[in-house]
mmCIF file of C-alpha atoms and ligand atoms in Angstrom:
data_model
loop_
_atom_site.group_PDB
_atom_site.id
_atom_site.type_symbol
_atom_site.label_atom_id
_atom_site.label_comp_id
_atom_site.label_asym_id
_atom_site.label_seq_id
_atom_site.Cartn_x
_atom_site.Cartn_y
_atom_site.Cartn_z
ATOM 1 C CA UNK Y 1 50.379 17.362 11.494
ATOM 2 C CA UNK Y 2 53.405 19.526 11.070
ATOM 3 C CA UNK Y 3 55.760 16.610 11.185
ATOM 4 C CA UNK Y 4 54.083 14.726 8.351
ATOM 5 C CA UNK Y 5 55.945 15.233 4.981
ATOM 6 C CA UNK Y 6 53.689 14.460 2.060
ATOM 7 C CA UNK Y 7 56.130 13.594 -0.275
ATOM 8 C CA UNK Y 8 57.336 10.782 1.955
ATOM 9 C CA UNK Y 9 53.533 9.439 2.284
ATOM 10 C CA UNK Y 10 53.452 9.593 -1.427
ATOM 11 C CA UNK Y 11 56.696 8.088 -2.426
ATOM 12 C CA UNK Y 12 55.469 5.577 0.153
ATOM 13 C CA UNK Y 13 51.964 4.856 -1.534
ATOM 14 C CA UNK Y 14 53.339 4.793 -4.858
ATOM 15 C CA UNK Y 15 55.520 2.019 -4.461
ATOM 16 C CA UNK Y 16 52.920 0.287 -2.205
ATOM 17 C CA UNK Y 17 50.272 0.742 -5.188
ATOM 18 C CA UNK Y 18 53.694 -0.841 -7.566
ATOM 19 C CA UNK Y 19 52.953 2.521 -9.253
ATOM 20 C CA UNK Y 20 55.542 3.212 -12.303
ATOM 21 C CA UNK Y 21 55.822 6.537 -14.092
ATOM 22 C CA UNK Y 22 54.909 7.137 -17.797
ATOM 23 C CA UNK Y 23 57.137 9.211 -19.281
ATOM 24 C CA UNK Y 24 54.552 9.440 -22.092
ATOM 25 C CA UNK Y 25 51.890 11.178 -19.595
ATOM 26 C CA UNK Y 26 54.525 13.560 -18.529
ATOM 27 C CA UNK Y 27 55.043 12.076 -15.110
ATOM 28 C CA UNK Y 28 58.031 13.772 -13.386
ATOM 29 C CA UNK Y 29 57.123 14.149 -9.658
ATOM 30 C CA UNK Y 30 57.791 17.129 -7.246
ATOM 31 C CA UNK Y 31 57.411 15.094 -3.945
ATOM 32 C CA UNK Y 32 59.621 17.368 -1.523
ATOM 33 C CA UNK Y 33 57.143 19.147 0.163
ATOM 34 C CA UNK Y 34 59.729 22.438 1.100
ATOM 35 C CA UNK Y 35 60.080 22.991 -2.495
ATOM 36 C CA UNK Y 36 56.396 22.785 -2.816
ATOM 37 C CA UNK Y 37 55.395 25.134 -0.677
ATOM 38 C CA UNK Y 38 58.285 27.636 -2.071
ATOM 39 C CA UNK Y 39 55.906 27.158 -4.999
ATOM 40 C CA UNK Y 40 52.612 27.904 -3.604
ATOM 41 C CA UNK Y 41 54.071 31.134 -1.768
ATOM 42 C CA UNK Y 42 55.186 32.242 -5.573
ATOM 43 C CA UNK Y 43 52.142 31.329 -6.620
ATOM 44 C CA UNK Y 44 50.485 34.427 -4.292
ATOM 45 C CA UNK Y 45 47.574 32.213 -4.336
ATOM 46 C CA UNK Y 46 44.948 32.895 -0.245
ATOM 47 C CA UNK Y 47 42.810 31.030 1.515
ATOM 48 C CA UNK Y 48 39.930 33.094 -0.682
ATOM 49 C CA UNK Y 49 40.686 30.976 -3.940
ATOM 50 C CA UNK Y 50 39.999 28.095 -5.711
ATOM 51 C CA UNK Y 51 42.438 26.558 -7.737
ATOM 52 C CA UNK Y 52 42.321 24.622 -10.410
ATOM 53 C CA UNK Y 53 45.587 22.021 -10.781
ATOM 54 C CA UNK Y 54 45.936 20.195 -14.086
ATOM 55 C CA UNK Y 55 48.340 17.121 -13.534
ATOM 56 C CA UNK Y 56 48.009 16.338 -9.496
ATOM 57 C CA UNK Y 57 49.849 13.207 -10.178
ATOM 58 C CA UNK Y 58 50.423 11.470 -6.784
ATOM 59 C CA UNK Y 59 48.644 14.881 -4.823
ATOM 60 C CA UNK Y 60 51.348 16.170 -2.610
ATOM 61 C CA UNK Y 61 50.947 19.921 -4.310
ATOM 62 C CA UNK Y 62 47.461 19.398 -4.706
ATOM 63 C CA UNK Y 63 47.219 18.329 -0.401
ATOM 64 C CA UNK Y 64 49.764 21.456 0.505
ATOM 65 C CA UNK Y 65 47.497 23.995 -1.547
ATOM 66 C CA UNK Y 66 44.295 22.652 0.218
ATOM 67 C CA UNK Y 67 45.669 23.654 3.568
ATOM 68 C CA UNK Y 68 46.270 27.014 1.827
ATOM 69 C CA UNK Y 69 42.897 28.076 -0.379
ATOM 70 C CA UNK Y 70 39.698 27.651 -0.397
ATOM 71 C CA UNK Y 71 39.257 24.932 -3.083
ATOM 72 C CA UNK Y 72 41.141 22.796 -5.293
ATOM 73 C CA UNK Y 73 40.054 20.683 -8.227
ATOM 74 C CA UNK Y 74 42.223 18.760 -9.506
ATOM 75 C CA UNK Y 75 42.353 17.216 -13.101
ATOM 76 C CA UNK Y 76 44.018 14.102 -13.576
ATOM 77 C CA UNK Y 77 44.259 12.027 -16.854
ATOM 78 C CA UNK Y 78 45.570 8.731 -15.192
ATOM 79 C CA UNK Y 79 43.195 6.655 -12.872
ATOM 80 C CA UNK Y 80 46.571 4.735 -11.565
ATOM 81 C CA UNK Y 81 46.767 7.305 -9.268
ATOM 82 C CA UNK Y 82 43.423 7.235 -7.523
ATOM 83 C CA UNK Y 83 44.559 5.133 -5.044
ATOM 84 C CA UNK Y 84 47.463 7.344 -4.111
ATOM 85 C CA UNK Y 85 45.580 10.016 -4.466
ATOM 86 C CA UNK Y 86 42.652 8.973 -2.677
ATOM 87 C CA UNK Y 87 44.910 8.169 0.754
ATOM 88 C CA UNK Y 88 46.836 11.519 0.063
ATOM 89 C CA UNK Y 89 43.495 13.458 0.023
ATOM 90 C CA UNK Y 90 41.581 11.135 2.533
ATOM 91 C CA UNK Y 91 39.182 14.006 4.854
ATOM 92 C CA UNK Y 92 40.262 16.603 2.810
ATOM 93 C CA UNK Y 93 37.280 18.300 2.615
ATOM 94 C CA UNK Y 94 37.814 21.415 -0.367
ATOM 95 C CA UNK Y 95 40.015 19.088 -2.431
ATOM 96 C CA UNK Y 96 38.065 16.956 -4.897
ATOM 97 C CA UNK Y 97 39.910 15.131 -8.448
ATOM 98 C CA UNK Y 98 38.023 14.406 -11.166
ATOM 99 C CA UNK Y 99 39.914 11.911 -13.455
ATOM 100 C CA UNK Y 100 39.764 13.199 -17.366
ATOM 101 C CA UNK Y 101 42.129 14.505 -19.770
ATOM 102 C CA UNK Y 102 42.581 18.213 -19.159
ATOM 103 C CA UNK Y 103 42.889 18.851 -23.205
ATOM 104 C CA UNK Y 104 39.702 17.371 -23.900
ATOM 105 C CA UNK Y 105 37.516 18.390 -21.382
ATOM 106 C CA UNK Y 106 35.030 21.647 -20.840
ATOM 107 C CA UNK Y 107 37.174 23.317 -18.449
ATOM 108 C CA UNK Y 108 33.928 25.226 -17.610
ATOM 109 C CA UNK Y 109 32.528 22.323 -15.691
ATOM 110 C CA UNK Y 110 35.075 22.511 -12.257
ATOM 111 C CA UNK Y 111 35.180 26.431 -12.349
ATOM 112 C CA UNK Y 112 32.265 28.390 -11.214
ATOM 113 C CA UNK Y 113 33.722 31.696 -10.478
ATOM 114 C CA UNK Y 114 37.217 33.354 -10.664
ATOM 115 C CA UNK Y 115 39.953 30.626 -10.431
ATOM 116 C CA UNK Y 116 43.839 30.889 -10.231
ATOM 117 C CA UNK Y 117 45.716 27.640 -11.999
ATOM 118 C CA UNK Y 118 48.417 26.360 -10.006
ATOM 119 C CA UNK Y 119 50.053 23.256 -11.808
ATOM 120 C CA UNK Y 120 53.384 20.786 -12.643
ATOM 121 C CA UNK Y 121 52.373 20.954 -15.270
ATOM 122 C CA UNK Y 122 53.049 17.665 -18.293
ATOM 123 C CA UNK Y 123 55.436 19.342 -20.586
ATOM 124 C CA UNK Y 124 54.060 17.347 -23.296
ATOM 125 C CA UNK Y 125 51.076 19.699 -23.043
ATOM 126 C CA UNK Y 126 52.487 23.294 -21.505
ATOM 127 C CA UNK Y 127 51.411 25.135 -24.704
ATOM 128 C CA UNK Y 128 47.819 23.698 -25.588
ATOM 129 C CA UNK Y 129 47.346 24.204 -21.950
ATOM 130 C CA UNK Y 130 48.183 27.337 -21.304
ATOM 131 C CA UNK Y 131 46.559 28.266 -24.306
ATOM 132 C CA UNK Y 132 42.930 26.455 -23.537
ATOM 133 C CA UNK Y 133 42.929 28.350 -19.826
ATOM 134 C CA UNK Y 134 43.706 31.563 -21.768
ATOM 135 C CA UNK Y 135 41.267 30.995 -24.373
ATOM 136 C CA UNK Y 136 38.310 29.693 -22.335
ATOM 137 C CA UNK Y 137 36.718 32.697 -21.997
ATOM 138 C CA UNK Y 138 36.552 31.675 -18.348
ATOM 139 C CA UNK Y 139 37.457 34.364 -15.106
ATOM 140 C CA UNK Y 140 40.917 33.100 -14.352
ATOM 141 C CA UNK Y 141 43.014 35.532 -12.361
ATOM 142 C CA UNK Y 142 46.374 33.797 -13.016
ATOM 143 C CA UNK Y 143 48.388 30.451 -14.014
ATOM 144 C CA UNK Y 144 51.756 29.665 -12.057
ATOM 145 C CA UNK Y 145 52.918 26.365 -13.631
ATOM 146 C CA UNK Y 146 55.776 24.428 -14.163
ATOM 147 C CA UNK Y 147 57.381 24.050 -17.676
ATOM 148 C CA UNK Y 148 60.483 22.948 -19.492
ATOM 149 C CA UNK Y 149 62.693 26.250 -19.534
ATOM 150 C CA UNK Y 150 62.617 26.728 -23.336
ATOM 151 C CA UNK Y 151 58.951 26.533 -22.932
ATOM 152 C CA UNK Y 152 59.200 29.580 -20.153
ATOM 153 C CA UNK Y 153 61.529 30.980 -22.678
ATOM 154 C CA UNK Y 154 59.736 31.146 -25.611
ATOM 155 C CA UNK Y 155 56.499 32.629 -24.020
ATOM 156 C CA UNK Y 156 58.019 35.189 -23.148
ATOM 157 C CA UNK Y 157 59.241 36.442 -25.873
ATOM 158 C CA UNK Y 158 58.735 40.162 -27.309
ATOM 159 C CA UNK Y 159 58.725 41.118 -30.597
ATOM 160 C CA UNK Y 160 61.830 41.010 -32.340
ATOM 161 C CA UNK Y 161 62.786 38.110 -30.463
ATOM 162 C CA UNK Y 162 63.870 35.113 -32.463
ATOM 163 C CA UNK Y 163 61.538 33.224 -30.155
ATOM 164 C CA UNK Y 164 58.634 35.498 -30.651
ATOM 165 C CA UNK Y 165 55.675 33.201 -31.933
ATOM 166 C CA UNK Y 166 52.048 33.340 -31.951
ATOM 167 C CA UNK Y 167 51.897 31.868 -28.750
ATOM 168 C CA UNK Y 168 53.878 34.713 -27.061
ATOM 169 C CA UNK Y 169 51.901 37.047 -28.804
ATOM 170 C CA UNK Y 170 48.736 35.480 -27.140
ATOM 171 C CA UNK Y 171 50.225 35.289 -23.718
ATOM 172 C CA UNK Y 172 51.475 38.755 -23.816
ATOM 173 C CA UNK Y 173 48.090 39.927 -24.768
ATOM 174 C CA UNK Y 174 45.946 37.978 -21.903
ATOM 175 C CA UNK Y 175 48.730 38.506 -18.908
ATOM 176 C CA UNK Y 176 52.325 40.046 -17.473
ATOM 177 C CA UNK Y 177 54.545 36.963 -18.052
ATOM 178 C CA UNK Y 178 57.570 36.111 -15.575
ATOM 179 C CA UNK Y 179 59.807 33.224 -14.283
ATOM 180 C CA UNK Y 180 59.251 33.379 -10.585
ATOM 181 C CA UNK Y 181 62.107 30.450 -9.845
ATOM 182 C CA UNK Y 182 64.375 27.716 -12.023
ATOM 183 C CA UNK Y 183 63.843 24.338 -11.101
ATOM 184 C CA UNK Y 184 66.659 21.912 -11.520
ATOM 185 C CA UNK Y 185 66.106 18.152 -12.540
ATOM 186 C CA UNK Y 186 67.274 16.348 -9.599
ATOM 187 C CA UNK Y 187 63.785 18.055 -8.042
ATOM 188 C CA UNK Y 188 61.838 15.566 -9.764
ATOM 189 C CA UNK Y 189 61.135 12.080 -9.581
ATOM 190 C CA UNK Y 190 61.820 10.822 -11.935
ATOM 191 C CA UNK Y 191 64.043 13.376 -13.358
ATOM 192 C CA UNK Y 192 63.623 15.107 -16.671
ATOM 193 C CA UNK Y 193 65.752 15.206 -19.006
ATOM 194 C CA UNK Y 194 65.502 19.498 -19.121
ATOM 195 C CA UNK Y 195 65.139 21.903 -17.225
ATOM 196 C CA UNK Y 196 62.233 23.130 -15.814
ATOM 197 C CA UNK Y 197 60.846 26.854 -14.768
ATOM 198 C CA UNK Y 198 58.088 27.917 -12.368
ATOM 199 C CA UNK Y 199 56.467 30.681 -14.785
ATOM 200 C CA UNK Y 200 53.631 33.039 -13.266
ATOM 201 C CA UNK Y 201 50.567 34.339 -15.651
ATOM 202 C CA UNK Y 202 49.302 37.060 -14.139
ATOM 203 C CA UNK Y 203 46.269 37.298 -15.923
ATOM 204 C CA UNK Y 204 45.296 41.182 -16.564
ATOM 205 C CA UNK Y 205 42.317 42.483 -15.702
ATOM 206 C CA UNK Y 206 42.555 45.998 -17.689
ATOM 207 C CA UNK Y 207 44.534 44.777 -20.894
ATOM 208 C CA UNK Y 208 47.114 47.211 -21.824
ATOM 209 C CA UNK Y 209 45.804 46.637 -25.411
ATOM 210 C CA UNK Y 210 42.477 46.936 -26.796
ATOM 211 C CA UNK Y 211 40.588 45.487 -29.585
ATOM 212 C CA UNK Y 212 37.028 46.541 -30.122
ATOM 213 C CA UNK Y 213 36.414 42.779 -31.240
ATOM 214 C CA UNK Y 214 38.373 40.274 -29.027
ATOM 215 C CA UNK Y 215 37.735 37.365 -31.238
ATOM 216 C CA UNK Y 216 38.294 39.027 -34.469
ATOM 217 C CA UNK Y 217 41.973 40.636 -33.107
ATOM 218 C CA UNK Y 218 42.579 36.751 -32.175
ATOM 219 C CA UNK Y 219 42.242 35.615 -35.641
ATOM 220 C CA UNK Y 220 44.224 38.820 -36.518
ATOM 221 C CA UNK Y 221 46.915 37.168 -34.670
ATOM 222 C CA UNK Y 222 46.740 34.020 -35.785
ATOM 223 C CA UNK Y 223 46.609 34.914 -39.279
ATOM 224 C CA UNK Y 224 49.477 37.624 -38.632
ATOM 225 C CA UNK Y 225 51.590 34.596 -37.912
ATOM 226 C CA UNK Y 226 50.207 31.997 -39.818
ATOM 227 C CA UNK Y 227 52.700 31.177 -42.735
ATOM 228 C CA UNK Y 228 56.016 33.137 -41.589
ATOM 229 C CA UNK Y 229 57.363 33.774 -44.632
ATOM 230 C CA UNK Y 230 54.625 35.337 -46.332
ATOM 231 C CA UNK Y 231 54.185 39.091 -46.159
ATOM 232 C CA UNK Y 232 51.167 40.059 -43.497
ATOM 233 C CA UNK Y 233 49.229 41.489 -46.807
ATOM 234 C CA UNK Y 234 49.147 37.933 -47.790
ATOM 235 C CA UNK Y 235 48.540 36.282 -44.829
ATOM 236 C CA UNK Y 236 45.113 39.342 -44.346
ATOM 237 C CA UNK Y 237 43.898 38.319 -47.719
ATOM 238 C CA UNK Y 238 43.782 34.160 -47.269
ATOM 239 C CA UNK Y 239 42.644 34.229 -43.863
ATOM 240 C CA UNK Y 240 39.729 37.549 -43.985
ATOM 241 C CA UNK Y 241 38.755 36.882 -48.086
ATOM 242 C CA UNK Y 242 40.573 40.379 -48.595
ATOM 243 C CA UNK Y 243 41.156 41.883 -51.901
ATOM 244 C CA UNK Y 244 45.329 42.979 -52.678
ATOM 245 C CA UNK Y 245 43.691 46.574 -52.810
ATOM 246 C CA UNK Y 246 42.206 46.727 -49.355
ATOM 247 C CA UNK Y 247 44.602 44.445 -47.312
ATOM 248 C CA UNK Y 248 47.665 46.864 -48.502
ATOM 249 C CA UNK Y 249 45.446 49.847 -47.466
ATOM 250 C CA UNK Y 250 44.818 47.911 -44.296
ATOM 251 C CA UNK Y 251 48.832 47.202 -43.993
ATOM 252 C CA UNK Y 252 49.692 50.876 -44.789
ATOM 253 C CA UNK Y 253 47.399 52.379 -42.427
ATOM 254 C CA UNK Y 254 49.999 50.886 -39.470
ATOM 255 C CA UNK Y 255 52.924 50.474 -41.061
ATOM 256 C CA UNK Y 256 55.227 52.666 -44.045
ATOM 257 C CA UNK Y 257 56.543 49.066 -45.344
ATOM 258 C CA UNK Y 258 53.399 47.348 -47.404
ATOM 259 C CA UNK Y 259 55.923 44.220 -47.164
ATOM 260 C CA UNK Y 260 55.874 43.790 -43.717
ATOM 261 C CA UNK Y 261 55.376 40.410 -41.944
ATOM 262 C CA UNK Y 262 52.663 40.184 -39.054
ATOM 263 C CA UNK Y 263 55.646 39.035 -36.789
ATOM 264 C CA UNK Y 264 57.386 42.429 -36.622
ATOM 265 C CA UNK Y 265 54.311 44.498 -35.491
ATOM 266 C CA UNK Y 266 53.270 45.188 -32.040
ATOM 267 C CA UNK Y 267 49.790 43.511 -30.473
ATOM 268 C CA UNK Y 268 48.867 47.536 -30.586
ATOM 269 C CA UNK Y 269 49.619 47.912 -34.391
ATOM 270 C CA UNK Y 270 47.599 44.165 -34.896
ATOM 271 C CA UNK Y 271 44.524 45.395 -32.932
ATOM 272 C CA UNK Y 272 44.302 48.446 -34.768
ATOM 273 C CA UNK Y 273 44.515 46.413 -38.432
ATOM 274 C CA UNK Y 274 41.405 44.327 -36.316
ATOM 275 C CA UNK Y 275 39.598 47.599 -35.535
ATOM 276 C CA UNK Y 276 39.906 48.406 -39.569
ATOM 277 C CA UNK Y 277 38.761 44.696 -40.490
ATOM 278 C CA UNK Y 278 35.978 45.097 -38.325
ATOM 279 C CA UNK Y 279 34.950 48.417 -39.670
ATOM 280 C CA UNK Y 280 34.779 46.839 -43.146
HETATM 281 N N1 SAM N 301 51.563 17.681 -9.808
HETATM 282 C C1 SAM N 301 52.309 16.444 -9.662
HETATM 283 C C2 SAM N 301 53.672 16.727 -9.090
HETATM 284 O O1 SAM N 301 54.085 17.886 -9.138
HETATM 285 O O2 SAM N 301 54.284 15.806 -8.597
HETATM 286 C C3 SAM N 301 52.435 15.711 -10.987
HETATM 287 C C4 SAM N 301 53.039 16.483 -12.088
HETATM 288 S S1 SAM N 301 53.457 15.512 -13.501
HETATM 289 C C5 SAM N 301 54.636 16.597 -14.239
HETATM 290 C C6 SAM N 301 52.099 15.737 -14.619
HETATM 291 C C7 SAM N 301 50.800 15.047 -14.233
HETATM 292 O O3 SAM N 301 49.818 15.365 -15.238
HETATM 293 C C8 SAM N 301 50.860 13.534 -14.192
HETATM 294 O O4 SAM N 301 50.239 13.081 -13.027
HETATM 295 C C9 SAM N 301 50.084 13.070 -15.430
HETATM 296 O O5 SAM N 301 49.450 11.835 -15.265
HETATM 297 C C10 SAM N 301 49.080 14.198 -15.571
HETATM 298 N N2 SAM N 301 48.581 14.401 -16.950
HETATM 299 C C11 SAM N 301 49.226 14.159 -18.109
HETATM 300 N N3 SAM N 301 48.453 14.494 -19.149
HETATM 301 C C12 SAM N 301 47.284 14.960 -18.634
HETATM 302 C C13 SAM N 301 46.092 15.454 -19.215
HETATM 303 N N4 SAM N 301 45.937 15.546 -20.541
HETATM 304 N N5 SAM N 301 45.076 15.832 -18.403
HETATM 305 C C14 SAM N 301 45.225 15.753 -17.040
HETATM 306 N N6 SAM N 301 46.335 15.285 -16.444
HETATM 307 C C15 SAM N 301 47.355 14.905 -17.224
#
């Protein structure tokens, strides 16, 4: 089967199927199976894994990975495909696509155990994405996925960084962030109109920072940067039903300036103002 290239089959069943792209649905193609497989070998995923791919679009990732792990389920928002993707994944026995929108469904339901995400991802969704594997409570050992490069950029942002946003401050909490390869447009079909970056999640299993209460340093973090221009004393009091009094000792207790915005404080100095909320 080595001579077979997958892209070719699928660029050859799309236009047999008359199937056209919707830009609103995100769908750029990687259909060159070299650069695919570049992809899965950054991706460190084994034959032990299952992988969960959000976006197979035509399947040519999503076949090349099921010669490589143990499972994939894919998720796939547009039924246009299933007939591409049906050929592309006929007797493909640990491959299986379930047609739903990734954003809306219970992510729970095609993951039993630990998972890794492997995905082109649509850029129209990178954040929420990221963010609802993150969030899910669920045992995933790592994301590789393709996004826009601002997208890359801005997630991995520090603090201090112009870019540095509650978003980075999430992914820096859950995993070690990195851009594993740049992807230029002419890889895609069709291309985008930006460029695009294969960033790797590796999800941590001892976090280098620890909150006694996950959920309440969460909503630490969201209040920390939920209205930027408002001192983190402020944002403590709307978002925990603080008193001036108590969020300033809270403030002080990390930090000499009372004044301070959530934004310039480490995810160490926000779980310990957590710890003290939860101690309340
Ligand atoms: N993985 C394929 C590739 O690399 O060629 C396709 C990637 S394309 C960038 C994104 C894919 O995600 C498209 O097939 C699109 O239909 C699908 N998609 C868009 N929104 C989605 C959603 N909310 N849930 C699941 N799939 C979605």
């Amino acid at each position: 089967m080595a001579d077979i290239s997958w892209g070719l089959r699928a660029r050859t069943l799309l236009a047999r199927a008359g199937f056209r792209p919707q830009h609103s649905l995100g769908q750029n193609f990687l259909l060159d199976d070299d650069v695919l497989e570049h992809l899965i070998d950054l991706s460190g995923v084994g034959p032990d894994d299952h992988v969960l791919e959000i976006g197979p679009g035509p399947g040519v990732m999503t076949r090349l990975l099921a010669g490589r792990v143990r499972r994939v389920t894919a998720v796939e928002i547009d039924r246009a495909l299933e007939p591409v993707l049906s050929e592309m994944l006929s007797g493909v026995e640990n491959a299986e696509v379930v047609y739903r929108d990734a954003m809306k469904a219970d992510l729970s339901e095609f993951v039993g155990g630990p998972f890794r995400v492997v995905a082109n991802l649509p850029y129209y969704i990178t954040a929420d994405a990221v963010l609802k594997v993150l969030l899910s409570g669920l045992p995933v050992l790592s994301l590789s996925v393709m996004v826009q490069r601002e997208a890359a950029e801005r997630m991995l942002s520090q603090p201090g960084d112009k870019n540095w946003c509650l978003l980075a401050a999430t992914v820096s909490y859950f995993a070690d962030a990195a851009v594993l390869a740049e992807i230029p447009p002419e890889a895609f079909e069709p291309r985008p109109h930006v460029a695009s970056a294969f960033l790797h999640l590796d999800v941590y299993r001892e976090k280098p920072v620890k909150p006694r209460d996950e959920a309440l340093f969460l909503k630490v973090l969201a209040a920390a940067f939920a209205m930027r221009r408002k001192t983190l004393v402020n944002n403590l009091k709307a978002a925990f039903d603080l008193d001036s009094e108590r969020a300033k000792r809270i403030v002080r207790s990390v930090s000499e300036d009372e004044r301070v915005r959530g934004e310039a404080l480490t995810l160490q100095k926000l779980a310990e103002i957590s710890d003290r909320i939860g101690a309340l």
